XYZ file of C-alpha atoms in Angstrom:
121
model
C 37.349 20.819 -114.884
C 39.387 18.249 -116.801
C 40.940 19.179 -120.127
C 39.625 16.522 -122.497
C 42.208 17.560 -125.096
C 45.158 16.931 -122.772
C 47.412 14.067 -123.767
C 47.350 11.342 -121.157
C 50.674 9.753 -120.241
C 51.543 6.165 -119.382
C 54.929 5.239 -117.925
C 55.999 1.632 -118.532
C 58.722 -0.050 -116.498
C 60.052 -3.430 -117.534
C 60.089 -5.336 -120.809
C 57.043 -4.964 -123.033
C 57.230 -8.039 -125.237
C 53.426 -8.303 -125.306
C 53.079 -4.816 -126.788
C 50.907 -3.147 -124.154
C 52.750 0.147 -124.677
C 52.024 0.091 -128.402
C 48.378 -0.755 -127.728
C 48.112 2.194 -125.326
C 49.772 4.512 -127.870
C 47.275 3.384 -130.523
C 44.544 4.585 -128.184
C 46.010 8.075 -127.874
C 48.187 7.821 -124.776
C 51.707 9.186 -124.735
C 53.910 6.264 -123.670
C 57.220 6.758 -121.866
C 59.358 3.660 -121.375
C 61.878 3.251 -118.589
C 64.865 1.261 -119.777
C 66.731 -0.527 -117.017
C 66.050 -0.015 -113.332
C 62.885 1.885 -112.439
C 64.376 3.739 -109.486
C 63.395 7.193 -108.245
C 65.579 9.160 -110.708
C 64.315 7.068 -113.647
C 60.686 7.559 -112.608
C 61.247 11.306 -112.253
C 62.912 11.505 -115.698
C 59.993 9.565 -117.186
C 57.547 12.138 -115.835
C 55.704 9.947 -113.329
C 54.570 13.050 -111.426
C 52.342 14.072 -114.340
C 51.446 10.573 -115.564
C 48.000 9.054 -115.239
C 49.149 5.463 -115.607
C 52.121 3.472 -114.337
C 52.493 0.003 -115.860
C 54.952 -2.451 -114.344
C 55.772 -5.572 -116.366
C 58.658 -6.866 -114.241
C 57.623 -7.817 -110.695
C 61.319 -7.893 -109.809
C 61.061 -4.096 -109.866
C 58.095 -3.986 -107.491
C 59.827 -1.370 -105.341
C 59.035 1.085 -108.145
C 55.375 1.025 -107.087
C 55.758 2.641 -103.650
C 58.314 5.051 -105.131
C 55.831 6.110 -107.831
C 53.129 6.489 -105.191
C 55.445 8.628 -103.063
C 56.395 10.843 -106.003
C 52.755 11.416 -106.916
C 51.535 12.048 -103.375
C 49.525 15.247 -103.490
C 49.989 17.175 -100.259
C 46.816 17.267 -98.232
C 44.978 14.922 -100.574
C 46.842 11.647 -100.173
C 47.933 9.590 -103.128
C 47.443 11.094 -106.565
C 44.037 9.712 -107.452
C 44.841 10.251 -111.121
C 47.759 7.768 -111.062
C 46.649 4.207 -111.720
C 49.202 1.493 -111.053
C 48.830 -1.584 -113.238
C 50.954 -4.712 -113.076
C 50.904 -6.633 -116.373
C 52.924 -9.750 -115.610
C 52.484 -13.478 -115.186
C 54.608 -13.666 -112.026
C 53.189 -12.854 -108.600
C 53.713 -9.401 -107.186
C 55.416 -9.328 -103.763
C 52.999 -8.736 -100.888
C 54.529 -5.380 -99.903
C 53.531 -3.921 -103.279
C 50.313 -5.808 -104.021
C 48.166 -3.509 -101.909
C 49.486 -0.448 -103.736
C 48.610 -1.669 -107.227
C 45.203 -0.814 -108.654
C 45.074 -3.680 -111.118
C 46.988 -6.951 -111.532
C 46.675 -8.596 -114.951
C 48.182 -11.837 -116.224
C 49.085 -11.492 -119.939
C 48.050 -15.131 -120.433
C 44.481 -14.185 -119.496
C 44.013 -10.835 -121.261
C 45.777 -9.667 -124.389
C 47.292 -6.175 -124.528
C 44.576 -4.760 -126.785
C 41.836 -5.624 -124.280
C 43.835 -4.203 -121.367
C 44.713 -1.033 -123.301
C 41.091 -0.501 -124.292
C 40.026 -0.718 -120.650
C 42.828 1.536 -119.392
C 42.387 4.139 -122.124
C 38.601 4.178 -121.788
């Protein structure tokens, strides 16, 4: 059974000039921002293992996606089905990471409030 009172966590890697992190926080999510490189130690410090959402805004850090997937791999179950990987960027995601992202969103097409509403829903 899921605890409906549990605080959901979103980890954001990359700049957030559009304010998606703030929009997620307004909808009740705890937002943890990774400053600088989103490597394995940074993802671990940010609490990716317990997060429900990983948002990448800098496709130059696309290697963070397979690292996050690896860190949240639940033994015997496969990838953590609770972790959703969202790329919120106008640039194209490299092919090696595109198949591991659950959602790719161009900020020019959807504003952060709409995206946050969908993700928090």
